[in-house]
CSV table of C-alpha atoms in Angstrom, one decimal:
chain,number,residue,atom,x,y,z
A,608,MET,CA,116.5,89.9,151.7
A,609,LYS,CA,118.7,92.5,150.1
A,610,THR,CA,117.3,95.9,149.2
A,611,VAL,CA,118.7,98.9,147.3
A,612,GLN,CA,117.3,102.4,147.2
A,613,ILE,CA,118.2,104.8,144.3
A,614,ASN,CA,117.8,108.5,144.8
A,615,VAL,CA,119.5,111.8,144.2
A,616,MET,CA,120.6,112.4,147.8
A,617,CYS,CA,121.3,110.3,150.9
A,618,GLY,CA,120.4,112.0,154.2
A,619,ALA,CA,119.8,115.4,152.8
A,620,GLY,CA,116.6,116.9,151.4
A,621,SER,CA,113.2,115.4,152.0
A,622,THR,CA,113.7,112.3,149.8
A,623,GLY,CA,117.3,111.7,151.1
A,624,LYS,CA,116.0,111.8,154.7
A,625,ILE,CA,113.3,109.3,153.8
A,626,CYS,CA,115.9,106.9,152.3
A,627,VAL,CA,118.0,107.0,155.4
A,628,ALA,CA,115.0,106.5,157.7
A,629,ILE,CA,114.1,103.4,155.7
A,630,SER,CA,117.7,102.2,155.7
A,631,GLU,CA,118.1,102.6,159.5
A,632,LEU,CA,115.0,100.6,160.2
A,633,LEU,CA,116.2,97.9,157.8
A,634,ASP,CA,119.5,97.8,159.7
A,635,LYS,CA,117.6,97.2,163.0
A,636,GLN,CA,116.1,94.2,161.3
A,637,ASN,CA,119.5,93.0,160.1
A,638,ILE,CA,118.4,93.4,156.5
A,639,GLU,CA,121.2,94.1,154.0
A,640,ASN,CA,120.6,97.4,152.3
A,641,TYR,CA,122.2,100.2,150.2
A,642,ILE,CA,121.4,103.7,149.1
A,643,PHE,CA,122.8,104.7,145.8
A,644,TYR,CA,123.0,108.5,145.3
A,645,THR,CA,124.7,111.2,143.2
A,646,LEU,CA,124.6,114.6,144.9
A,647,GLY,CA,126.1,115.9,148.1
A,648,THR,CA,128.0,113.8,150.6
A,649,SER,CA,126.7,111.4,153.3
A,650,GLN,CA,128.3,109.7,156.3
A,651,HIS,CA,125.5,107.1,156.3
A,652,ILE,CA,127.1,103.7,156.5
A,653,ASN,CA,124.9,102.3,153.6
A,654,GLY,CA,125.3,105.2,151.3
A,655,VAL,CA,127.1,104.6,148.0
A,656,LYS,CA,127.8,107.6,145.8
A,657,TYR,CA,128.2,106.8,142.2
A,658,ALA,CA,128.8,110.2,140.5
A,659,ASP,CA,130.4,113.5,141.2
A,660,LYS,CA,128.9,117.0,141.0
A,661,LYS,CA,130.9,117.9,137.8
A,662,TYR,CA,129.6,114.9,135.9
A,663,ILE,CA,126.0,115.6,136.9
A,664,LYS,CA,126.3,119.3,135.9
A,665,MET,CA,127.6,118.2,132.5
A,666,GLN,CA,124.6,115.8,132.0
A,667,ALA,CA,122.2,118.6,133.0
A,668,LEU,CA,123.8,120.8,130.3
A,669,LYS,CA,123.5,118.1,127.7
A,670,SER,CA,119.9,117.6,128.6
A,671,ARG,CA,119.2,121.3,128.1
A,672,VAL,CA,121.0,121.4,124.8
A,673,PHE,CA,119.6,118.2,123.3
A,674,GLY,CA,116.2,118.2,125.0
A,675,ASN,CA,116.6,114.5,126.0
A,676,TYR,CA,115.9,114.8,129.8
A,677,GLY,CA,116.4,111.5,131.5
A,678,PHE,CA,118.3,109.9,128.7
A,679,ASN,CA,121.9,111.0,129.3
A,680,SER,CA,124.2,109.8,132.1
A,681,LYS,CA,125.3,106.6,130.4
A,682,THR,CA,128.6,106.2,132.1
A,683,ILE,CA,127.3,106.4,135.7
A,684,THR,CA,124.3,104.2,134.8
A,685,ALA,CA,126.7,101.5,133.5
A,686,LYS,CA,128.5,101.8,136.8
A,687,LEU,CA,125.3,101.6,138.8
A,688,ILE,CA,124.1,98.5,136.9
A,689,LYS,CA,127.5,96.8,137.5
A,690,GLN,CA,127.1,97.5,141.3
A,691,LEU,CA,123.5,96.2,141.2
A,692,ASP,CA,124.7,93.1,139.4
A,693,ALA,CA,127.2,92.4,142.1
A,694,ILE,CA,124.7,92.9,145.0
A,695,LYS,CA,121.8,91.1,143.3
A,696,PRO,CA,119.1,92.8,145.3
A,697,ASP,CA,115.7,91.2,146.0
A,698,ILE,CA,114.1,94.6,145.9
A,699,VAL,CA,115.0,98.0,144.4
A,700,HIS,CA,113.2,101.0,145.7
A,701,LEU,CA,113.3,104.0,143.3
A,702,HIS,CA,112.8,107.5,144.5
A,703,ASN,CA,113.9,110.7,142.5
A,704,LEU,CA,115.3,109.7,139.1
A,705,HIS,CA,115.0,113.0,137.4
A,706,ALA,CA,118.2,114.8,138.6
A,707,HIS,CA,120.3,113.4,135.8
A,708,ASN,CA,121.3,110.5,138.0
A,709,CYS,CA,120.5,107.8,135.5
A,710,ASN,CA,119.8,106.9,131.9
A,711,LEU,CA,116.2,105.6,132.0
A,712,GLU,CA,116.6,103.3,128.9
A,713,MET,CA,119.7,101.5,130.3
A,714,LEU,CA,118.4,101.2,133.8
A,715,PHE,CA,114.9,100.0,133.0
A,716,THR,CA,116.1,97.6,130.3
A,717,TYR,CA,118.3,96.1,133.0
A,718,PHE,CA,115.3,95.8,135.4
A,719,LYS,CA,113.3,94.0,132.8
A,720,LYS,CA,116.0,91.6,131.9
A,721,GLU,CA,116.6,90.8,135.6
A,722,LYS,CA,112.9,90.7,136.4
A,723,THR,CA,113.7,93.0,139.4
A,724,LYS,CA,111.0,93.6,142.0
A,725,LEU,CA,110.6,97.3,142.0
A,726,PHE,CA,108.9,99.8,144.3
A,727,TRP,CA,108.9,103.4,143.1
A,728,THR,CA,107.9,106.3,145.3
A,729,PHE,CA,106.6,109.1,143.1
A,730,HIS,CA,107.4,112.5,144.8
A,731,ASP,CA,105.9,114.3,141.8
A,732,CYS,CA,104.4,113.6,138.3
A,733,TRP,CA,107.6,113.3,136.2
A,734,ALA,CA,107.4,109.5,135.6
A,735,PHE,CA,104.3,109.9,133.4
A,736,THR,CA,105.0,113.1,131.5
A,737,GLY,CA,107.4,114.1,128.8
A,738,TYR,CA,109.2,116.8,130.8
A,739,CYS,CA,107.2,118.1,133.8
A,740,PRO,CA,107.4,117.2,137.4
A,741,HIS,CA,104.3,119.4,137.9
A,742,PHE,CA,101.6,120.6,135.5
A,743,ASP,CA,98.8,121.7,137.9
A,744,MET,CA,99.7,125.4,137.9
A,745,ILE,CA,99.4,125.7,134.1
A,746,GLY,CA,96.4,123.4,133.9
A,747,CYS,CA,97.9,121.0,131.3
A,748,ASP,CA,96.3,117.6,130.8
A,749,LYS,CA,98.2,116.4,127.7
A,750,TRP,CA,99.9,113.7,129.8
A,751,GLN,CA,96.6,111.9,129.9
A,752,THR,CA,96.9,111.1,126.2
A,753,GLU,CA,100.3,112.2,124.8
A,754,CYS,CA,102.6,115.1,125.6
A,755,LYS,CA,103.3,117.5,122.8
A,756,ASN,CA,104.0,121.2,122.3
A,757,CYS,CA,105.0,121.3,126.0
A,758,PRO,CA,104.0,124.7,127.5
A,759,GLN,CA,106.9,124.4,130.0
A,760,ARG,CA,109.5,123.0,127.6
A,761,LYS,CA,111.8,126.0,127.9
A,762,GLU,CA,112.4,125.1,131.6
A,763,TYR,CA,113.9,121.8,130.5
A,764,SER,CA,115.1,122.2,126.9
A,765,TRP,CA,116.6,125.3,125.4
A,766,PHE,CA,116.2,124.4,121.7
A,767,PHE,CA,114.0,121.3,121.1
A,768,ASP,CA,110.6,120.1,122.1
A,769,ARG,CA,111.1,116.3,122.5
A,770,SER,CA,108.2,116.0,124.9
A,771,THR,CA,106.3,113.5,122.6
A,772,ALA,CA,109.3,111.3,122.1
A,773,LEU,CA,110.2,111.3,125.8
A,774,PHE,CA,106.6,110.6,126.8
A,775,ASN,CA,106.4,107.6,124.4
A,776,LYS,CA,109.8,106.3,125.4
A,777,LYS,CA,108.8,106.4,129.1
A,778,LYS,CA,105.6,104.7,128.3
A,779,GLU,CA,107.5,101.9,126.5
A,780,LEU,CA,110.2,101.5,129.2
A,781,PHE,CA,107.9,101.6,132.1
A,782,SER,CA,105.6,98.8,130.8
A,783,GLY,CA,106.1,95.1,131.6
A,784,LEU,CA,107.7,95.7,135.0
A,785,ASP,CA,107.3,94.0,138.3
A,786,LEU,CA,106.4,97.4,139.8
A,787,THR,CA,104.4,98.8,142.8
A,788,ILE,CA,104.0,102.5,142.8
A,789,ILE,CA,104.0,104.4,146.1
A,790,THR,CA,102.5,107.9,146.3
A,791,PRO,CA,102.5,110.2,149.4
A,792,SER,CA,99.0,111.5,148.6
A,793,GLN,CA,95.7,110.2,147.3
A,794,TRP,CA,95.7,113.1,144.8
A,795,LEU,CA,98.8,111.8,143.1
A,796,ALA,CA,97.5,108.2,143.2
A,797,ASP,CA,94.4,109.4,141.4
A,798,LEU,CA,96.6,111.0,138.7
A,799,VAL,CA,98.6,107.8,138.3
A,800,LYS,CA,95.4,105.9,137.6
A,801,GLN,CA,94.7,108.4,134.8
A,802,SER,CA,98.1,107.9,133.2
A,803,PHE,CA,99.8,105.2,131.1
A,804,LEU,CA,100.8,103.6,134.4
A,805,LYS,CA,97.2,102.9,135.5
A,806,ASP,CA,97.5,99.1,135.4
A,807,TYR,CA,100.1,99.0,138.2
A,808,PRO,CA,99.2,98.7,141.9
A,809,VAL,CA,99.4,102.0,143.7
A,810,LYS,CA,99.9,102.3,147.5
A,811,VAL,CA,99.3,105.6,149.3
A,812,ILE,CA,101.8,106.0,152.0
A,813,ASN,CA,101.8,109.5,153.4
A,814,ASN,CA,105.1,111.1,154.3
A,815,GLY,CA,105.8,111.8,157.9
A,816,ILE,CA,107.7,114.1,160.2
A,817,ASP,CA,109.7,113.9,163.5
A,818,LEU,CA,107.1,114.6,166.2
A,819,ASP,CA,109.9,114.8,168.8
A,820,VAL,CA,111.1,117.9,167.0
A,821,PHE,CA,107.9,119.4,165.6
A,822,LYS,CA,105.8,120.0,168.7
A,823,PRO,CA,104.6,123.1,170.6
A,824,THR,CA,107.8,124.9,171.5
A,825,ASN,CA,107.7,128.1,173.4
A,826,SER,CA,110.1,131.0,172.6
A,827,ASP,CA,110.4,134.8,172.7
A,828,PHE,CA,109.6,135.0,168.9
A,829,ARG,CA,106.7,137.4,169.4
A,830,LYS,CA,108.7,139.7,171.6
A,831,LYS,CA,111.8,139.6,169.4
A,832,TYR,CA,109.8,140.7,166.3
A,833,ASN,CA,107.5,143.1,168.2
A,834,CYS,CA,104.4,141.0,167.4
A,835,GLU,CA,103.0,140.4,170.9
A,836,ASP,CA,99.7,142.0,170.1
A,837,LYS,CA,99.4,140.8,166.5
A,838,PHE,CA,97.6,137.9,164.7
A,839,ILE,CA,100.6,136.2,163.1
A,840,VAL,CA,100.0,134.8,159.6
A,841,LEU,CA,102.9,132.4,158.7
A,842,GLY,CA,104.2,131.1,155.4
A,843,VAL,CA,107.1,128.7,155.1
A,844,ALA,CA,108.7,127.6,151.8
A,845,PHE,CA,112.1,127.0,150.3
A,846,GLY,CA,112.1,128.5,146.8
A,847,TRP,CA,109.6,131.3,147.1
A,848,GLY,CA,107.9,132.4,143.9
A,849,GLU,CA,104.5,132.3,142.2
A,850,ARG,CA,104.3,128.5,142.6
A,851,LYS,CA,104.5,128.8,146.4
A,852,GLY,CA,102.2,131.8,146.4
A,853,LEU,CA,104.6,134.7,147.2
A,854,ASP,CA,102.3,137.0,145.2
A,855,VAL,CA,99.4,136.0,147.4
A,856,PHE,CA,101.2,137.1,150.6
A,857,ILE,CA,102.1,140.4,149.0
A,858,GLU,CA,98.4,140.9,148.1
A,859,LEU,CA,97.3,139.9,151.6
A,860,SER,CA,99.8,142.4,153.1
A,861,LYS,CA,97.9,145.2,151.3
A,862,LYS,CA,94.5,144.1,152.6
A,863,LEU,CA,95.2,143.0,156.2
A,864,PRO,CA,94.6,145.6,159.0
A,865,ASP,CA,97.5,146.7,161.2
A,866,ASN,CA,96.8,144.1,164.0
A,867,TYR,CA,97.9,141.3,161.6
A,868,LYS,CA,101.5,140.5,160.8
A,869,ILE,CA,102.7,138.3,158.0
A,870,VAL,CA,105.9,136.3,158.6
A,871,LEU,CA,107.6,134.5,155.7
A,872,VAL,CA,110.4,131.9,156.4
A,873,GLY,CA,112.8,130.6,153.7
A,874,THR,CA,113.3,133.9,151.9
A,875,ASN,CA,116.5,135.4,150.4
A,876,ASP,CA,117.8,138.7,149.3
A,877,SER,CA,116.1,138.5,145.9
A,878,VAL,CA,112.7,137.8,147.6
A,879,ASP,CA,113.3,140.6,150.0
A,880,LYS,CA,113.4,143.1,147.1
A,881,LEU,CA,109.8,142.1,146.2
A,882,LEU,CA,108.4,142.3,149.7
A,883,PRO,CA,106.7,145.3,151.3
A,884,ASP,CA,108.0,146.6,154.6
A,885,ASN,CA,105.1,145.2,156.6
A,886,ILE,CA,106.1,141.5,155.9
A,887,ILE,CA,108.7,140.0,158.3
A,888,SER,CA,111.3,138.1,156.2
A,889,ILE,CA,113.3,135.3,157.8
A,890,HIS,CA,115.9,133.9,155.4
A,891,ARG,CA,117.0,130.7,157.2
A,892,THR,CA,116.2,129.1,160.5
A,893,GLN,CA,119.2,127.9,162.5
A,894,ASN,CA,117.7,124.5,163.1
A,895,GLN,CA,114.4,122.6,163.1
A,896,LYS,CA,113.8,123.6,166.8
A,897,GLU,CA,113.9,127.2,165.8
A,898,LEU,CA,111.4,126.5,163.0
A,899,ALA,CA,109.1,124.7,165.5
A,900,GLU,CA,109.3,127.8,167.7
A,901,ILE,CA,108.1,130.0,164.8
A,902,TYR,CA,105.3,127.6,163.9
A,903,THR,CA,104.2,127.6,167.6
A,904,ALA,CA,104.2,131.4,167.8
A,905,ALA,CA,102.0,131.8,164.7
A,906,ASP,CA,98.2,132.0,164.9
A,907,LEU,CA,97.6,130.6,161.4
A,908,PHE,CA,99.7,128.9,158.8
A,909,VAL,CA,98.7,129.9,155.3
A,910,ASN,CA,99.8,127.8,152.4
A,911,PRO,CA,98.7,129.3,149.0
A,912,THR,CA,100.8,126.8,147.0
A,913,ARG,CA,99.6,126.2,143.5
A,914,GLU,CA,101.4,122.9,142.9
A,915,GLU,CA,102.0,120.5,145.7
A,916,THR,CA,102.2,116.7,146.2
A,917,TYR,CA,102.0,116.5,150.0
A,918,PRO,CA,103.5,119.5,151.8
A,919,THR,CA,105.7,118.7,154.8
A,920,VAL,CA,105.2,122.3,156.1
A,921,ASN,CA,101.5,121.6,156.6
A,922,MET,CA,102.3,118.7,158.9
A,923,GLU,CA,104.9,120.6,160.7
A,924,ALA,CA,102.6,123.5,161.5
A,925,LEU,CA,99.8,121.2,162.8
A,926,ALA,CA,102.3,119.3,164.9
A,927,CYS,CA,103.2,122.6,166.6
A,928,GLY,CA,99.5,123.3,167.3
A,929,THR,CA,98.9,125.8,164.5
A,930,PRO,CA,95.8,125.5,162.2
A,931,ILE,CA,96.1,125.8,158.4
A,932,LEU,CA,94.5,127.7,155.6
A,933,THR,CA,95.4,126.4,152.1
A,934,PHE,CA,94.4,126.5,148.5
A,935,ARG,CA,92.7,123.3,147.1
A,936,THR,CA,95.9,122.2,145.4
A,937,GLY,CA,97.4,118.7,145.0
A,938,GLY,CA,97.6,116.8,148.3
A,939,SER,CA,97.7,119.9,150.5
A,940,PRO,CA,94.0,119.6,151.6
A,941,GLU,CA,94.5,116.0,152.5
A,942,ILE,CA,96.6,116.9,155.6
A,943,ILE,CA,93.8,118.7,157.4
A,944,ASP,CA,90.2,118.0,158.3
A,945,GLU,CA,87.4,120.3,159.5
A,946,THR,CA,88.8,120.4,163.1
A,947,CYS,CA,92.1,122.0,162.2
A,948,GLY,CA,92.0,124.0,159.0
A,949,ALA,CA,90.2,125.3,156.0
A,950,VAL,CA,90.5,125.0,152.2
A,951,VAL,CA,89.6,127.6,149.6
A,952,PRO,CA,89.6,127.3,145.8
A,953,LYS,CA,93.0,127.7,144.2
A,954,ASN,CA,93.9,131.2,143.2
A,955,ASP,CA,90.9,132.7,144.9
A,956,ILE,CA,92.7,135.4,146.9
A,957,GLU,CA,89.5,137.1,148.0
A,958,LYS,CA,88.1,133.9,149.4
A,959,LEU,CA,91.4,133.2,151.1
A,960,TYR,CA,91.4,136.7,152.6
A,961,SER,CA,87.8,136.5,153.9
A,962,GLU,CA,88.4,133.0,155.4
A,963,LEU,CA,91.6,134.3,157.1
A,964,LEU,CA,89.5,137.1,158.7
A,965,ARG,CA,86.8,134.6,159.8
A,966,ILE,CA,89.4,132.3,161.4
A,967,SER,CA,91.0,135.2,163.2
A,968,GLU,CA,87.7,136.4,164.6
A,969,GLU,CA,85.9,133.1,165.4
A,970,ARG,CA,89.0,131.0,166.4
A,971,PRO,CA,87.3,127.8,165.3
A,972,PHE,CA,90.4,125.6,165.5
A,973,SER,CA,92.0,124.7,168.8
A,974,THR,CA,95.6,123.8,169.5
A,975,GLU,CA,94.4,120.5,170.9
A,976,ALA,CA,92.5,119.6,167.7
A,977,CYS,CA,95.7,120.4,165.6
A,978,LEU,CA,97.8,118.2,167.8
A,979,GLU,CA,95.3,115.3,167.7
A,980,ARG,CA,95.4,115.4,163.9
A,981,ALA,CA,99.2,115.5,163.9
A,982,LYS,CA,99.4,112.2,165.8
A,983,GLY,CA,99.0,110.5,162.4
A,984,PHE,CA,102.1,112.2,160.9
A,985,ALA,CA,104.8,110.2,162.8
A,986,ALA,CA,107.6,109.4,160.3
A,987,LYS,CA,108.1,105.9,161.7
A,988,ALA,CA,104.6,104.9,160.7
A,989,SER,CA,105.4,105.9,157.1
A,990,ILE,CA,108.6,104.0,157.1
A,991,ASP,CA,107.0,101.0,158.7
A,992,SER,CA,104.5,100.9,155.9
A,993,CYS,CA,107.2,100.9,153.2
A,994,ILE,CA,109.1,98.1,154.9
A,995,GLY,CA,105.9,96.2,155.4
A,996,LEU,CA,105.6,96.2,151.6
A,997,TYR,CA,109.1,94.8,151.3
A,998,ILE,CA,108.4,92.0,153.7
A,999,GLU,CA,105.1,91.2,152.2
A,1000,ASN,CA,106.8,90.8,148.8
A,1001,ASP,CA,109.6,88.7,150.3
A,1002,GLN,CA,107.1,86.2,151.7
A,1003,GLU,CA,105.2,85.8,148.4
């Protein structure tokens, strides 16, 4: 069996790390495999870079000018197809295709012609919309029938709204494939079943984390930040803004008494300008061990995200023994149960605040319960499930 994965990165970012984890397990089983990617550099032995940064930037610019997101990048797609033709893979596993790393029409026309067995992990909703990877925050449901007058168009196209044309082109291209869709959350699987992709089989395979890294890890964090007598409310994100709930933490900082302390990780100088003095801002952690130390030091991990597929930060917090309070958004609530966290309606800051106070006073969630729940987050189990699908297909 020969397998190929296609993604933006190889070994970097969440999707790139997933690709490498799959590849390494395939290597252990002596299965020939490749990862085709376009951004960054990778020392992984099976990584094959097929575009440079300058080319990708030019395609991104063309997409913004012409509004044809996903339908540029012809030169590198021809190169990719030539390499696929030489390898003749039994399975192609697609990941993130919306970073200008392929021309959808060329690539999927090739897949149909070759009758390629495809697995496609959806890390967001982009495959069944005109433009948007996410639409939950603005409450748009046009994708269920036909995208048009895209309310987020300006984020993807400066001049033209081609959302209807792109939606219908995807619908045409993604029909008639030998395709199994993989989603990391039941929430996303349910959306797929409401889309034009509803007739394809959908397998829910939750993402995982390294439980050898994310585990209770003692440190002097509380002493270092003068929080020894505080109830620490932690938020972790990379790309803080309204989508991640930055405004929620700012509002909480105005309400919480002095014996509480909010700590935000993943901030930057621009974010710092928006934060009040009573929020501790940590720009970057030195490594994952330091991040595990911060999770462990916290009393409660709060995730007021407004758009999320299956947040890794939730899993990391629980694996360090810290309970979770989250908005009912996307796949975020799926990560917890009644033993290790609580869920409140999206955007209900008052309810979030009152629930936070209840948790701090009653302490209903134990470290042991969080760790028990986290046992199901082992990355290897997720990767094993993916490869199990490969092998099942190969035996048919």
